[in-house]
PDB file of C-alpha atoms and ligand atoms in Angstrom:
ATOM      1  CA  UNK A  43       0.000   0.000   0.000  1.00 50.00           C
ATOM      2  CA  UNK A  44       1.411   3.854  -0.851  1.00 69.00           C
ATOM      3  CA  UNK A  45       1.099   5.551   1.908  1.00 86.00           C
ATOM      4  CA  UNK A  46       3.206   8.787   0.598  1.00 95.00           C
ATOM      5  CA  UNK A  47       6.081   7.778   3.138  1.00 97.00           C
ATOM      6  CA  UNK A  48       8.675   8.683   0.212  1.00 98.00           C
ATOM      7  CA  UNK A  49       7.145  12.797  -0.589  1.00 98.00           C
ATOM      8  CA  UNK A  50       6.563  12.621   2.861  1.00 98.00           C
ATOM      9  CA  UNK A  51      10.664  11.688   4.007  1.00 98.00           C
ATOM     10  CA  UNK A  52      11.434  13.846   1.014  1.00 98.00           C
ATOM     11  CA  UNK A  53       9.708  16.748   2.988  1.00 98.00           C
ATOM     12  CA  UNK A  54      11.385  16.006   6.436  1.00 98.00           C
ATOM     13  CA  UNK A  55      14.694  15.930   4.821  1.00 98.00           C
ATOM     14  CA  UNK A  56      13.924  19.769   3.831  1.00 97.00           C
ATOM     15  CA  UNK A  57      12.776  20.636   6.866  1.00 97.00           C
ATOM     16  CA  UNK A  58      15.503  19.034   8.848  1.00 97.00           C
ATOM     17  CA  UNK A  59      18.826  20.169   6.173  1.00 97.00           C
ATOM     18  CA  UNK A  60      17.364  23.035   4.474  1.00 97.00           C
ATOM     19  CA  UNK A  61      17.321  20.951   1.399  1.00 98.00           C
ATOM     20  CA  UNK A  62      17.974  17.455  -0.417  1.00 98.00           C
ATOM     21  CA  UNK A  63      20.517  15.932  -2.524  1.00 98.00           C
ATOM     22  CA  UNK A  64      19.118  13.539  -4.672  1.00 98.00           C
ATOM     23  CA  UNK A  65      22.098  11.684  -6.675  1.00 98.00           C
ATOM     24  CA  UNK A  66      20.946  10.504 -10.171  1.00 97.00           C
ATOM     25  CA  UNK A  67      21.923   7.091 -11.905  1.00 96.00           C
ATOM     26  CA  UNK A  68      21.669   6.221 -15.284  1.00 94.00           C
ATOM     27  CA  UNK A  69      22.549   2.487 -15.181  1.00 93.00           C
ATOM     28  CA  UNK A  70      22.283   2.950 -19.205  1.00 90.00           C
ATOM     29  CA  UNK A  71      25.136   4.830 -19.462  1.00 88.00           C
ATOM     30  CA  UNK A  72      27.356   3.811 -16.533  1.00 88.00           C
ATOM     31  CA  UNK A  73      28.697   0.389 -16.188  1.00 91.00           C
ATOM     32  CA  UNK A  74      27.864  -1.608 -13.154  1.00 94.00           C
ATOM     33  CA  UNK A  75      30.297  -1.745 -10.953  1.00 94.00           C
ATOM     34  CA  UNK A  76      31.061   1.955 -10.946  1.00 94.00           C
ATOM     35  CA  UNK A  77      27.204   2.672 -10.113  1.00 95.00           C
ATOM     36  CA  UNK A  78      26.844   0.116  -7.424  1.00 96.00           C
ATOM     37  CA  UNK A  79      29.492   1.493  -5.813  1.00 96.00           C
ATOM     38  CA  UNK A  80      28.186   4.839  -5.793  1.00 96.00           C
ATOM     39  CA  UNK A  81      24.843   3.729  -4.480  1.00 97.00           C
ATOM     40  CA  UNK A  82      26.610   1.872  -1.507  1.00 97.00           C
ATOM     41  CA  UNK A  83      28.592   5.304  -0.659  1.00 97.00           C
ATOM     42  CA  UNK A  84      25.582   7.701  -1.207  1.00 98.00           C
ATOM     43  CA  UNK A  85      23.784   7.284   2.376  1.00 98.00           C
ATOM     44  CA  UNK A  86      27.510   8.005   4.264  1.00 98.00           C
ATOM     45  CA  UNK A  87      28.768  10.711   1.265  1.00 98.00           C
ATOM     46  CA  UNK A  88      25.290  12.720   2.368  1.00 98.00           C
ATOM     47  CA  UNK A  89      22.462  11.614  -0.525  1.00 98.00           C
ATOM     48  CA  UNK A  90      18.951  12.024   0.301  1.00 98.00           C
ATOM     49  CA  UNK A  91      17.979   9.894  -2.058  1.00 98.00           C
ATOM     50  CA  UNK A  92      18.860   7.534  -5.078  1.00 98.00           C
ATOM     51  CA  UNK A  93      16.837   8.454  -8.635  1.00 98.00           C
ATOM     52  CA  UNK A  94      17.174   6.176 -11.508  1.00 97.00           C
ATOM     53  CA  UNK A  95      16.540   6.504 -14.636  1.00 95.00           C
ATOM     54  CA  UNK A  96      17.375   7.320 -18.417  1.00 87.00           C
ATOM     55  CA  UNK A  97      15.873   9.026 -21.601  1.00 78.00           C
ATOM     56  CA  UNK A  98      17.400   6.285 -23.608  1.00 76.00           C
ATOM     57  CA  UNK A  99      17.465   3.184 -22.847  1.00 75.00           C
ATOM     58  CA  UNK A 100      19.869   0.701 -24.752  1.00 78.00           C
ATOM     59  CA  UNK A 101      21.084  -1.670 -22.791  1.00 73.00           C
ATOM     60  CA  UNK A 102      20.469  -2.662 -19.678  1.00 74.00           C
ATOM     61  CA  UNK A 103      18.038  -4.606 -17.534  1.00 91.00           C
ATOM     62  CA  UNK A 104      16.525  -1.699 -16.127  1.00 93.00           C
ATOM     63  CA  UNK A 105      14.439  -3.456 -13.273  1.00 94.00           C
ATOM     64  CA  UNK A 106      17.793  -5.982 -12.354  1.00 95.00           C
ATOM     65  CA  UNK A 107      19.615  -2.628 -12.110  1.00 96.00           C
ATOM     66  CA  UNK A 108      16.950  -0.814  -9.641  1.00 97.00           C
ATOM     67  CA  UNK A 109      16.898  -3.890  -7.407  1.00 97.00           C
ATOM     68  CA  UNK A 110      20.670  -4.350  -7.071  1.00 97.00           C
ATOM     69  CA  UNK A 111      21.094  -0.589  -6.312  1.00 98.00           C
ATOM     70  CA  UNK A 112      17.770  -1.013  -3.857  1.00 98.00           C
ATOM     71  CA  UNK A 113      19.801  -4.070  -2.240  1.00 98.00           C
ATOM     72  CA  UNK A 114      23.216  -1.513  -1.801  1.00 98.00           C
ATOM     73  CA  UNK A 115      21.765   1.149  -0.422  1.00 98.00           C
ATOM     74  CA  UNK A 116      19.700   2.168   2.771  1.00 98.00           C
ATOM     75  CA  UNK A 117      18.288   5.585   1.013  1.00 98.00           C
ATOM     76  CA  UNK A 118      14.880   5.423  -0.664  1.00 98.00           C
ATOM     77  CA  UNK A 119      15.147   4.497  -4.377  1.00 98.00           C
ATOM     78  CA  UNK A 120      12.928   6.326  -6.715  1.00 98.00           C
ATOM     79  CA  UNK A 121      12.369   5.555 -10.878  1.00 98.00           C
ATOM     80  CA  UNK A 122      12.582   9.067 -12.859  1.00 97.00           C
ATOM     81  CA  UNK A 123      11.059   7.516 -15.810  1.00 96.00           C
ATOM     82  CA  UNK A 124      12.342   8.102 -19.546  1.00 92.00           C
ATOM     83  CA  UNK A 125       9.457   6.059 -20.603  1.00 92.00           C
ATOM     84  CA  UNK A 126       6.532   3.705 -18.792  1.00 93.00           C
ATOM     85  CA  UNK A 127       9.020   0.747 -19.425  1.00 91.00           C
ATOM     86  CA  UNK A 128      10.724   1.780 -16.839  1.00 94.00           C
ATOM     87  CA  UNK A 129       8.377   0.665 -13.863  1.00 95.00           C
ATOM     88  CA  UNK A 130       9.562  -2.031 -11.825  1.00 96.00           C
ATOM     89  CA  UNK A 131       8.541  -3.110  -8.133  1.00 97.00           C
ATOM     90  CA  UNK A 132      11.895  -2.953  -7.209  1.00 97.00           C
ATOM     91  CA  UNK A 133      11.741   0.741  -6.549  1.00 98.00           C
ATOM     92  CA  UNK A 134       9.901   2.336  -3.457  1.00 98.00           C
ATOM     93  CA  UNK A 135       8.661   5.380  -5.464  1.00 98.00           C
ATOM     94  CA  UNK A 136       8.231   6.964  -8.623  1.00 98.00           C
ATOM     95  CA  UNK A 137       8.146  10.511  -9.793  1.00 98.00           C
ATOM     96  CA  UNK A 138       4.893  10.580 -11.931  1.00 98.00           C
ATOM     97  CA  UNK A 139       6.165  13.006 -14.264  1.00 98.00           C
ATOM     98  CA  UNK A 140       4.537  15.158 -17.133  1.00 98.00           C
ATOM     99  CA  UNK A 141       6.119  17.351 -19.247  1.00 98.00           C
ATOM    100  CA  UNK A 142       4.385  20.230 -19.002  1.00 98.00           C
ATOM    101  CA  UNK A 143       6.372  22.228 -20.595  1.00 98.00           C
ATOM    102  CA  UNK A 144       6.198  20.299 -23.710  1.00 97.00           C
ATOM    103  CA  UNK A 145       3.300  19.647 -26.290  1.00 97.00           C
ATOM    104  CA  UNK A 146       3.743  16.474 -27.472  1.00 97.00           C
ATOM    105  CA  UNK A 147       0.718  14.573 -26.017  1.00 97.00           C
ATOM    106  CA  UNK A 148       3.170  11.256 -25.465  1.00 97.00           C
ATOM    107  CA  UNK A 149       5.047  12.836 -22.823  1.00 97.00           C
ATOM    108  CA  UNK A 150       1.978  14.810 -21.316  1.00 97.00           C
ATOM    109  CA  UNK A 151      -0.488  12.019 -20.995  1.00 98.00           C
ATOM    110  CA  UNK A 152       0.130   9.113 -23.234  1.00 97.00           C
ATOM    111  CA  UNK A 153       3.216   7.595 -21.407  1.00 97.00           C
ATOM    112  CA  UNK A 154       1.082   8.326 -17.944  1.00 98.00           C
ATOM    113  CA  UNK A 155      -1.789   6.190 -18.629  1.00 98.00           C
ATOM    114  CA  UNK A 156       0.547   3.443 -20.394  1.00 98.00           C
ATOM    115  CA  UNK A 157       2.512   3.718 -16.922  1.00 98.00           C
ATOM    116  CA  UNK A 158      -0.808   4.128 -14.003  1.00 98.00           C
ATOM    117  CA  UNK A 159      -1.663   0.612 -13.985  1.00 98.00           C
ATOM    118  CA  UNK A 160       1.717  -1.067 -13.843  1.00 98.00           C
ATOM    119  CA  UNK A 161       2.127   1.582 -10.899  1.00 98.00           C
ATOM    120  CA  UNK A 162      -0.800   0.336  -8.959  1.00 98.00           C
ATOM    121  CA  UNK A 163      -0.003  -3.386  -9.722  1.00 98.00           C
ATOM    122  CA  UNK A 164       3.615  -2.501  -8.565  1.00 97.00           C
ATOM    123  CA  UNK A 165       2.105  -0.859  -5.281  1.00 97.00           C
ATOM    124  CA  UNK A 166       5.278   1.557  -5.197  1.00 98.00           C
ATOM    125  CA  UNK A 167       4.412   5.147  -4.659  1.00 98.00           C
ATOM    126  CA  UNK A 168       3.808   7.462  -7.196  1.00 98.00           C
ATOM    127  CA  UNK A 169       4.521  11.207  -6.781  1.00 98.00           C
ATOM    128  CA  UNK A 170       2.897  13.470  -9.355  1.00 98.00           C
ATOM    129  CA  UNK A 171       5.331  16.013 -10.520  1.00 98.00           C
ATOM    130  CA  UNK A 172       5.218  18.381 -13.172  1.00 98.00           C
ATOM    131  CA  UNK A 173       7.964  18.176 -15.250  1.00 98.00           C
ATOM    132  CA  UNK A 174       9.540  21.424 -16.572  1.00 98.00           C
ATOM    133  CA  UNK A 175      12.359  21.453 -19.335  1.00 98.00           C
ATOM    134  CA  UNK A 176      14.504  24.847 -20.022  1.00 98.00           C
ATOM    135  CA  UNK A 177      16.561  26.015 -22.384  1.00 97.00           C
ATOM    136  CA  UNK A 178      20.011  25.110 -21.147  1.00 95.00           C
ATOM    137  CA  UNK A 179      22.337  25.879 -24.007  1.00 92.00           C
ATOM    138  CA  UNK A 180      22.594  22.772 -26.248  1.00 90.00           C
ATOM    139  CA  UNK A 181      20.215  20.105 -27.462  1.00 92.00           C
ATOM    140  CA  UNK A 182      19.689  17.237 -24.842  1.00 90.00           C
ATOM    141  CA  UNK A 183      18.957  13.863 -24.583  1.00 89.00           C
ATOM    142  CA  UNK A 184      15.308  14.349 -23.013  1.00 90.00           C
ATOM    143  CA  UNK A 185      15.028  17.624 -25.056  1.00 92.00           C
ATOM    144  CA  UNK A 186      15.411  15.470 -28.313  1.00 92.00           C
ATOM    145  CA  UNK A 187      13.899  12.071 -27.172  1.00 91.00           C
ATOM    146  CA  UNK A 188      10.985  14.081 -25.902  1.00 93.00           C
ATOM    147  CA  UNK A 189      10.099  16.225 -29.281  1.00 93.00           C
ATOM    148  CA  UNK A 190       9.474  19.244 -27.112  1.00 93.00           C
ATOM    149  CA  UNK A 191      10.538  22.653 -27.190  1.00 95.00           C
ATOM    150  CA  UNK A 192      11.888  23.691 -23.527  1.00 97.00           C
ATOM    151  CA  UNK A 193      11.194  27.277 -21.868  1.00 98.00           C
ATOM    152  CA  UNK A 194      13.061  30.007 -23.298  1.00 98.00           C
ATOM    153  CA  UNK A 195      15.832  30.819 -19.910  1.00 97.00           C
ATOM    154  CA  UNK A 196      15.021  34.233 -20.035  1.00 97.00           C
ATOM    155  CA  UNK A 197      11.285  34.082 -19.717  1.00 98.00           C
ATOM    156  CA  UNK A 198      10.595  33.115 -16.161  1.00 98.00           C
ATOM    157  CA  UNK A 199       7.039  34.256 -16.418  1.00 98.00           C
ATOM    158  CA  UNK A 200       6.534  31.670 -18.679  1.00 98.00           C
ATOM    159  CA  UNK A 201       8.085  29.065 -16.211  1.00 98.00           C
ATOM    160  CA  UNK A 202       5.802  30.739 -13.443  1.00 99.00           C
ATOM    161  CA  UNK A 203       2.931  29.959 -15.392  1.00 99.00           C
ATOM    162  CA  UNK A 204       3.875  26.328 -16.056  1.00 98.00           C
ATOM    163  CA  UNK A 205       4.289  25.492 -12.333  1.00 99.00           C
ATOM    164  CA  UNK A 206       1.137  27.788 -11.485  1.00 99.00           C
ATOM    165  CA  UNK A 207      -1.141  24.820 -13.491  1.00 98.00           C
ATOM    166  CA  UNK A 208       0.768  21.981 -12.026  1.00 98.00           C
ATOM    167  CA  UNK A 209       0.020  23.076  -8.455  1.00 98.00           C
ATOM    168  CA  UNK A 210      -3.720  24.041  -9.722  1.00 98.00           C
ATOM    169  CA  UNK A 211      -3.959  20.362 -11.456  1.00 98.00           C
ATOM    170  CA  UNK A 212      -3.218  18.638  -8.321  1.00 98.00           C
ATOM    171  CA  UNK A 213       0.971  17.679  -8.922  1.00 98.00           C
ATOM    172  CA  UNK A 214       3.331  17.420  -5.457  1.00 98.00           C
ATOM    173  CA  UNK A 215       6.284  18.757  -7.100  1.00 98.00           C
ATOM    174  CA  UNK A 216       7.599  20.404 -10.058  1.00 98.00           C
ATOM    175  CA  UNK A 217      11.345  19.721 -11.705  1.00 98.00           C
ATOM    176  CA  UNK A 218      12.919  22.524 -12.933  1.00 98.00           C
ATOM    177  CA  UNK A 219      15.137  20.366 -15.305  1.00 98.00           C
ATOM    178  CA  UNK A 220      17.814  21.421 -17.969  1.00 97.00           C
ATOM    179  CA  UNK A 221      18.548  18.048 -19.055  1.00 95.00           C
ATOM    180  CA  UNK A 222      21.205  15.968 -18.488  1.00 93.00           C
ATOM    181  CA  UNK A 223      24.767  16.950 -19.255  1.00 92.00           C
ATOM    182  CA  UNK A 224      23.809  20.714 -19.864  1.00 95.00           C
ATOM    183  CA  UNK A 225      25.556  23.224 -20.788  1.00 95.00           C
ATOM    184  CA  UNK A 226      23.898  25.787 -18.364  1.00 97.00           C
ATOM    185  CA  UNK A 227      21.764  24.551 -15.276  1.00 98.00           C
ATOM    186  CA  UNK A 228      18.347  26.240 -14.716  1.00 98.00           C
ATOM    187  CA  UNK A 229      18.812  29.759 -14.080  1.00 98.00           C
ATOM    188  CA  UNK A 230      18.949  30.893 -10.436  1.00 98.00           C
ATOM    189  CA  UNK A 231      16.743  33.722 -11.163  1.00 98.00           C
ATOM    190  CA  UNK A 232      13.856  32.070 -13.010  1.00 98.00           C
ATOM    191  CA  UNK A 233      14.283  29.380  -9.942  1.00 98.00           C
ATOM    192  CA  UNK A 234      13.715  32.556  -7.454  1.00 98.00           C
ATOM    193  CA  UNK A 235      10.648  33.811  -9.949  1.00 99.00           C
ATOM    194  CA  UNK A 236       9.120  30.461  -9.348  1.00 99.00           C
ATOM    195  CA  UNK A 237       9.763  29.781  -5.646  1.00 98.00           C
ATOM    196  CA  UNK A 238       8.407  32.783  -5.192  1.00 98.00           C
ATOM    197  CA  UNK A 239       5.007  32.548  -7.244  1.00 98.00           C
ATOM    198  CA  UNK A 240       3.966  28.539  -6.609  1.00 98.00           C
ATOM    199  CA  UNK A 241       3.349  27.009  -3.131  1.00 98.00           C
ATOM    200  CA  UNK A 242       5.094  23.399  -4.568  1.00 98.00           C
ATOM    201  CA  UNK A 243       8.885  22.118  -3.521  1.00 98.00           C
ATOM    202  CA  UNK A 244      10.737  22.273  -6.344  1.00 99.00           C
ATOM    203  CA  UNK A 245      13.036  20.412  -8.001  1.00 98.00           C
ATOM    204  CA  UNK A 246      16.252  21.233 -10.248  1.00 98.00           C
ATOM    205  CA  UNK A 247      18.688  19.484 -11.940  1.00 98.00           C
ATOM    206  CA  UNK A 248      20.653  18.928 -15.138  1.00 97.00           C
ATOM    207  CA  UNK A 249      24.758  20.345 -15.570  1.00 97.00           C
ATOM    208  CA  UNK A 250      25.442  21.038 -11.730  1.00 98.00           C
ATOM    209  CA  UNK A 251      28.702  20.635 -11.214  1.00 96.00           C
ATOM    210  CA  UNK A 252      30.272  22.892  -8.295  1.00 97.00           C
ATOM    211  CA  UNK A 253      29.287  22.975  -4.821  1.00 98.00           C
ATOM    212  CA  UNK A 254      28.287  26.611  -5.128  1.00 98.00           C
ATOM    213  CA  UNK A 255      25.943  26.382  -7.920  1.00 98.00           C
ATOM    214  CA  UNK A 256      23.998  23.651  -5.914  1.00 98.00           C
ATOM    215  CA  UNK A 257      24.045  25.835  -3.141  1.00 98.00           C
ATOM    216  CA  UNK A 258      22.887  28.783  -4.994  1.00 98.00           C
ATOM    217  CA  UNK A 259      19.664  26.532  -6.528  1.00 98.00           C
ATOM    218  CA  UNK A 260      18.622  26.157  -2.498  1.00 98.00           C
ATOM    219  CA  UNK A 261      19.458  29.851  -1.498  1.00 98.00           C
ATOM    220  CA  UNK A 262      16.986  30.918  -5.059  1.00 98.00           C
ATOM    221  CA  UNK A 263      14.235  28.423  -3.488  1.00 98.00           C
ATOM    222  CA  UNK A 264      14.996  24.762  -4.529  1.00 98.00           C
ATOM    223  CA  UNK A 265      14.272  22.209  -2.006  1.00 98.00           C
ATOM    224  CA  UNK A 266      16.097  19.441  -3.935  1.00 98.00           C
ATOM    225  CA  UNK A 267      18.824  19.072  -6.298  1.00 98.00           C
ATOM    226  CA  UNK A 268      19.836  16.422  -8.575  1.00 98.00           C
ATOM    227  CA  UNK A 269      23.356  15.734  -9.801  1.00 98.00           C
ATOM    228  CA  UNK A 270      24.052  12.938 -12.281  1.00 96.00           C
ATOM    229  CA  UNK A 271      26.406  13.078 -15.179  1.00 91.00           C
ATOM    230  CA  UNK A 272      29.501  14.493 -13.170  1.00 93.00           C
ATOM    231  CA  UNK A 273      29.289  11.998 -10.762  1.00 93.00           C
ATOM    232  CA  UNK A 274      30.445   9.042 -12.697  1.00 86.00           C
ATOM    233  CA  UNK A 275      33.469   9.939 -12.735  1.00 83.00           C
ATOM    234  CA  UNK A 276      34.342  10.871  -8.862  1.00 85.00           C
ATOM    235  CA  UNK A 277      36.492   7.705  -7.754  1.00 75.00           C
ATOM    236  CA  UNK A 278      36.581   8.353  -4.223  1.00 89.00           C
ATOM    237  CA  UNK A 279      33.377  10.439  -3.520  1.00 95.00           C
ATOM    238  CA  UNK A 280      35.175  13.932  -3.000  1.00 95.00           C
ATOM    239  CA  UNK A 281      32.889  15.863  -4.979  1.00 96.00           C
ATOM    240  CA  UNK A 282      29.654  14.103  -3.981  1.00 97.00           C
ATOM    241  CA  UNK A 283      30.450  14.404   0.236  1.00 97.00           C
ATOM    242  CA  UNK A 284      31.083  18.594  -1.068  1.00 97.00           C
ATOM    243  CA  UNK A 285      27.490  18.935  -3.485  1.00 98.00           C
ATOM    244  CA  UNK A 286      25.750  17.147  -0.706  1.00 98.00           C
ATOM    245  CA  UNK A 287      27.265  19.247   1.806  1.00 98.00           C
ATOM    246  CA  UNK A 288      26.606  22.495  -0.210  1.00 98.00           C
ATOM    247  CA  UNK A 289      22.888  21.695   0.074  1.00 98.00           C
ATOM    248  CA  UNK A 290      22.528  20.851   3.251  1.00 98.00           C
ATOM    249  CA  UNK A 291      22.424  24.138   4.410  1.00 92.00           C
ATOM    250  CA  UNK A 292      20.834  23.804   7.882  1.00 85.00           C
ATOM    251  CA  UNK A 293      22.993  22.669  10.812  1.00 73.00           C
ATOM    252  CA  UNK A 294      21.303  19.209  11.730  1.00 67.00           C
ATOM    253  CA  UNK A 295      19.366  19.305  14.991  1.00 57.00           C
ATOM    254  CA  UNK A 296      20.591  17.358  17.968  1.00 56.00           C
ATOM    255  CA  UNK A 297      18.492  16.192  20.251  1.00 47.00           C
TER     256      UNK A 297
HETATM  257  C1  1GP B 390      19.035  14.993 -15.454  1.00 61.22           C
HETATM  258  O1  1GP B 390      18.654  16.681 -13.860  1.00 61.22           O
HETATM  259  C2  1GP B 390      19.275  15.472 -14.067  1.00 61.22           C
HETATM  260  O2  1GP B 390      17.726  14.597 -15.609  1.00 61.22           O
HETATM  261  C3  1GP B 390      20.749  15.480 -13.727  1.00 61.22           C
HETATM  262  O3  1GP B 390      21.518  16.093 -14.717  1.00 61.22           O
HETATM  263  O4  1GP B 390      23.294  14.420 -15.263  1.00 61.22           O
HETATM  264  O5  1GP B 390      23.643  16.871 -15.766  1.00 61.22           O
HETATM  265  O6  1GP B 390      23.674  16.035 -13.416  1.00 61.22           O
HETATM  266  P1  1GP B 390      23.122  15.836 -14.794  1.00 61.22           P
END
């Protein structure tokens, strides 16, 4: 039975650190080894929580790679779905996405009801999240894959309005996404513009790769970041223990 315990932990974790890291494998594009060891350092290096997930998916056993990162880890493990093949039970959650900022009706409804019942048969938790894709600088993987154009970065009113219908239709979340690998992450200021105007935690990832910009997301608003792509390739953790510490920007309570 979903009982929300996931949104729910994801909410405590803002409360309690001022914000969450939420470390992002693609077990599509990194080999096994490499991301099983990351999962089994995330919970000690910091992470929040473990997404999975990629736009494109080639070669791997996507539901054999979710449990064997479920079974080295402690931290909740939540899909972030490139497609509705990507369900498996061996998750605890799922970010029920829609791309909102798109128009192709696939990725706005099509995948969704494709997806629902495999959700309920899987009993893991879905979290409805409007998805939000913005101009970063060069063409991306979910940017292609998706067929949709992304908000112009210099238009935050136009990401204001997006999020504005995703809290009015009922979503948890929104992602404030620039794809993975960008050149530019989301914008600080349209981040601030949003924060500011919607009620919903938001979410932001795609091309963080310093400390400081992660910590600039959660000073603009953010409650969770994502970081991905420039973690493959961080042999003994360094960078992930800083990027987690950078968000964590609330002293934990002791009591
Ligand atoms: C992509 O936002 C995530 O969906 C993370 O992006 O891989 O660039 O960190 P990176």
């Amino acid at each position: 039975m979903n009982d929300g315990a996931v949104f729910n932990r994801f909410l405590r974790v803002r409360e309690e650190r001022g914000g969450g890291f939420f470390l992002l494998i693609d077990p599509d594009r990194t080999d096994e080894r490499s991301f099983l060891a990351l999962a089994e350092a995330a919970a000690d290096c910091g992470v929040d929580a473990i997404l999975v997930g990629t736009s494109f998916m080639l070669n791997t056993n996507f539901s054999s790679a979710v449990g064997k990162i479920k079974e080295s880890t402690t931290l909740p493990v939540i899909i972030f779905p490139g497609s509705f093949a990507q369900i498996t039970p061996a998750a605890d959650a799922i970010l029920f996405t829609s791309l909102i900022s798109g128009r192709n009706p696939a990725y706005l409804i099509e995948e969704q009801v494709k997806g629902a019942p495999l959700v309920k048969r899987t009993g893991i938790e879905p979290i409805p999240t409007g998805y939000m894709l913005i101009e970063s600088g060069r063409l991306t993987s979910v940017q292609y894959i998706s067929g949709s154009m992304p908000i112009p970065r210099t238009k935050p009113d136009i990401a204001c309005a997006h999020a504005l219908a995703a809290q009015y239709l009922g979503m948890k979340m929104v992602y404030m996404e620039a794809g993975s690998g960008a050149e530019q992450p989301v914008p600080t200021t349209m981040i601030k513009a949003v924060s500011d105007y919607i009620d919903l935690p938001i979410m932001t990832g795609g091309g963080l790769t310093r400390p400081e910009e992660c910590a600039a997301r959660i000073d603009a608003g953010a409650s969770f970041v994502v970081v991905g792509n420039r973690l493959e390739n961080d042999p003994k953790f360094r960078l992930l223990t800083e990027l987690t510490a950078a968000v964590h920007t609330r002293e934990p309570i002791n009591v």
